[in-house]
Coordinates of C-alpha atoms in Angstrom, one line a residue:
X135 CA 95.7 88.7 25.2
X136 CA 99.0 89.4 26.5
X137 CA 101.1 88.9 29.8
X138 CA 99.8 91.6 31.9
X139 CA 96.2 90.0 31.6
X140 CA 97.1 86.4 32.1
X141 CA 98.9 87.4 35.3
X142 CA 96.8 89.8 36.5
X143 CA 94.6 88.1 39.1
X144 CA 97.5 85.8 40.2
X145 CA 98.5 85.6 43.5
X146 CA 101.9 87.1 43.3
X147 CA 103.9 84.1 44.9
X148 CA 106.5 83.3 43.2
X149 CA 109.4 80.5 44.2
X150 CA 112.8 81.9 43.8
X151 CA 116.5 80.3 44.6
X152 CA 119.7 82.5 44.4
X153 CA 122.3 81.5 42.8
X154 CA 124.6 80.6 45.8
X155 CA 122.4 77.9 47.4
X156 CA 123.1 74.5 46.9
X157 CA 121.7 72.3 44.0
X158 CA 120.2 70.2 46.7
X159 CA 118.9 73.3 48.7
X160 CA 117.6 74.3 45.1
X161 CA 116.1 70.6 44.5
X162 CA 114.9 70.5 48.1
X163 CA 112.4 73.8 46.9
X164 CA 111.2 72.4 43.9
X165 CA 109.7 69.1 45.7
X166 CA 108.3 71.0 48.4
X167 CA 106.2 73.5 46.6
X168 CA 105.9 70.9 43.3
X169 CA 106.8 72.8 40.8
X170 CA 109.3 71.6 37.9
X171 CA 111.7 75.3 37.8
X172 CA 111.7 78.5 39.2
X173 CA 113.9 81.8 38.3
X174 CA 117.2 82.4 40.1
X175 CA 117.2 85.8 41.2
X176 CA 119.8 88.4 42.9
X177 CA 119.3 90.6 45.7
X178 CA 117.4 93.1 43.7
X179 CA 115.0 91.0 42.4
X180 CA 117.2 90.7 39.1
X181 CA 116.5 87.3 37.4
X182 CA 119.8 85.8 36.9
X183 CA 118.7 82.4 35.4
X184 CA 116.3 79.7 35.4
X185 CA 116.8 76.2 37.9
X186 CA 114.7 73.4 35.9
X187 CA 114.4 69.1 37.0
X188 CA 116.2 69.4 33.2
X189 CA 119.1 71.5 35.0
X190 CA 119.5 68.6 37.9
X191 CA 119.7 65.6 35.4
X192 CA 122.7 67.8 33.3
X193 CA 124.0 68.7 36.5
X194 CA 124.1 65.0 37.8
X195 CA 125.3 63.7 34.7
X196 CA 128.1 66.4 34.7
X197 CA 129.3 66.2 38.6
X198 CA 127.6 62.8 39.3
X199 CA 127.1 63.0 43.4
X200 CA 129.1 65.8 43.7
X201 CA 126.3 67.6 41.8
X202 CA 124.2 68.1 45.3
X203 CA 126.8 70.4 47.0
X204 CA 127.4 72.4 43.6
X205 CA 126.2 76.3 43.6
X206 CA 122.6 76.4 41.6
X207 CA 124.7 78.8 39.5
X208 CA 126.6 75.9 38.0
X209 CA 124.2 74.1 37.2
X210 CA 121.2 76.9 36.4
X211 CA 120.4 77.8 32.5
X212 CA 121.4 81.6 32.2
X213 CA 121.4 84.2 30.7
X214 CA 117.2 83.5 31.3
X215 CA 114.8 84.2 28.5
X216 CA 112.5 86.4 29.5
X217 CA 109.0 88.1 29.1
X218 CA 107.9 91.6 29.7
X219 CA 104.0 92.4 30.6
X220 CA 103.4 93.3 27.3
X221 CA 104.4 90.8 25.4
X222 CA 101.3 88.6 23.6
X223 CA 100.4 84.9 24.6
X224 CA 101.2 84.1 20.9
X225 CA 104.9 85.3 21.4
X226 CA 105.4 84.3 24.5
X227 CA 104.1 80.7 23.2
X228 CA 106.1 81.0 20.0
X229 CA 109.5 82.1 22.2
X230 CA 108.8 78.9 24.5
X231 CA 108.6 76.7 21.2
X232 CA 111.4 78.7 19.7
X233 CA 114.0 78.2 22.3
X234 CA 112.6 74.8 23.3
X235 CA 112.0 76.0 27.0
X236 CA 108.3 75.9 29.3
X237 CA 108.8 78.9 32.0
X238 CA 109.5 82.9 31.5
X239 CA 110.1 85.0 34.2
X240 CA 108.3 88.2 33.6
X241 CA 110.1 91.0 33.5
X242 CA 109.4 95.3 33.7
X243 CA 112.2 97.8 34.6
X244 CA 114.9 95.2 35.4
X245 CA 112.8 92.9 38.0
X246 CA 110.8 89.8 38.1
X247 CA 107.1 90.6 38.8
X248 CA 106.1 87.0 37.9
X249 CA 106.8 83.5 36.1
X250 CA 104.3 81.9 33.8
X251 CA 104.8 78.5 32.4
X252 CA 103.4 76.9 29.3
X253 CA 100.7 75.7 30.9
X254 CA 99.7 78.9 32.0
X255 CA 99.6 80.1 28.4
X256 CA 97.9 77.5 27.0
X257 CA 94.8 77.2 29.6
X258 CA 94.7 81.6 28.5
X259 CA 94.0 80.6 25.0
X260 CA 91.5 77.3 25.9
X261 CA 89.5 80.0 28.4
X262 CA 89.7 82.4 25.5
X263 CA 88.6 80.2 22.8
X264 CA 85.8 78.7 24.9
X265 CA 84.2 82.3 25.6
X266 CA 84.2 83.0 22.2
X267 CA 82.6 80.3 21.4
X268 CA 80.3 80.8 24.0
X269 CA 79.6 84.3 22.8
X270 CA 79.3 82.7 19.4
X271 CA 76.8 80.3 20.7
X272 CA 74.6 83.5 22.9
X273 CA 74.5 85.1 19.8
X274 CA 73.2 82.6 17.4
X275 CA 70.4 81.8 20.4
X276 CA 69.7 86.0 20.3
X277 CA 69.3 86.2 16.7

């Protein structure tokens, strides 16, 4: 299985930041939609970086207070690793576990078309295991 079919009946919503809002303006969209990161993305639609909760605690620890009025861009993880469509579920999980991150934006022809996380990965390969087993299961019955 690869990107293009875990993503493909998703609803296409994706929270972005840009790089020039504030670290609290980025924190601010991160509680409200509860979500732990999201891509940092241009004008274009470019992904520039990543904004994580991990990015907030270096950020505070850096800049202390002063961290909530600094530009996500100081505080964001960049250059972002990144996915294309048709990339498998086993790269993408072994590129996660490689570079010790848990969200890729997806990228084709130079834009962002979606961000899976970890999680999304692993519940692809649960649902895929569990219908082959239940295809393994049909099959005994049949024979």
């Amino acid at each position: 299985m690869n990107i293009a079919q875990i993503i493909a009946h998703r609803d296409a919503g994706v929270v972005t930041c840009r790089a020039d809002h504030s670290v609290a303006e980025a924190v601010a969209l991160l509680r409200a939609h509860q979500i732990g990161a999201m891509p940092v993305v241009d004008e274009t639609g470019a992904v520039q970086g990543i904004f994580s909760e991990r990015d907030v605690i270096r950020c505070l620890d850096e800049l202390g207070a002063d961290a909530l009025s600094a530009p996500v861009s100081d505080a964001m993880t960049s250059p972002p690793v990144t996915a294309s469509p048709q990339m498998s579920e086993p790269e993408a999980l072994g590129l996660m576990t490689m570079r010790r991150i848990r969200h890729l934006p997806v990228v084709e022809n130079g834009r962002m078309i979606d961000f899976v996380s970890i999680g999304d990965l692993v519940k692809a390969h649960i649902d895929q295991i569990e219908q082959e087993a239940s295809e393994m299961r049909n099959y005994i019955r049949s024979a």
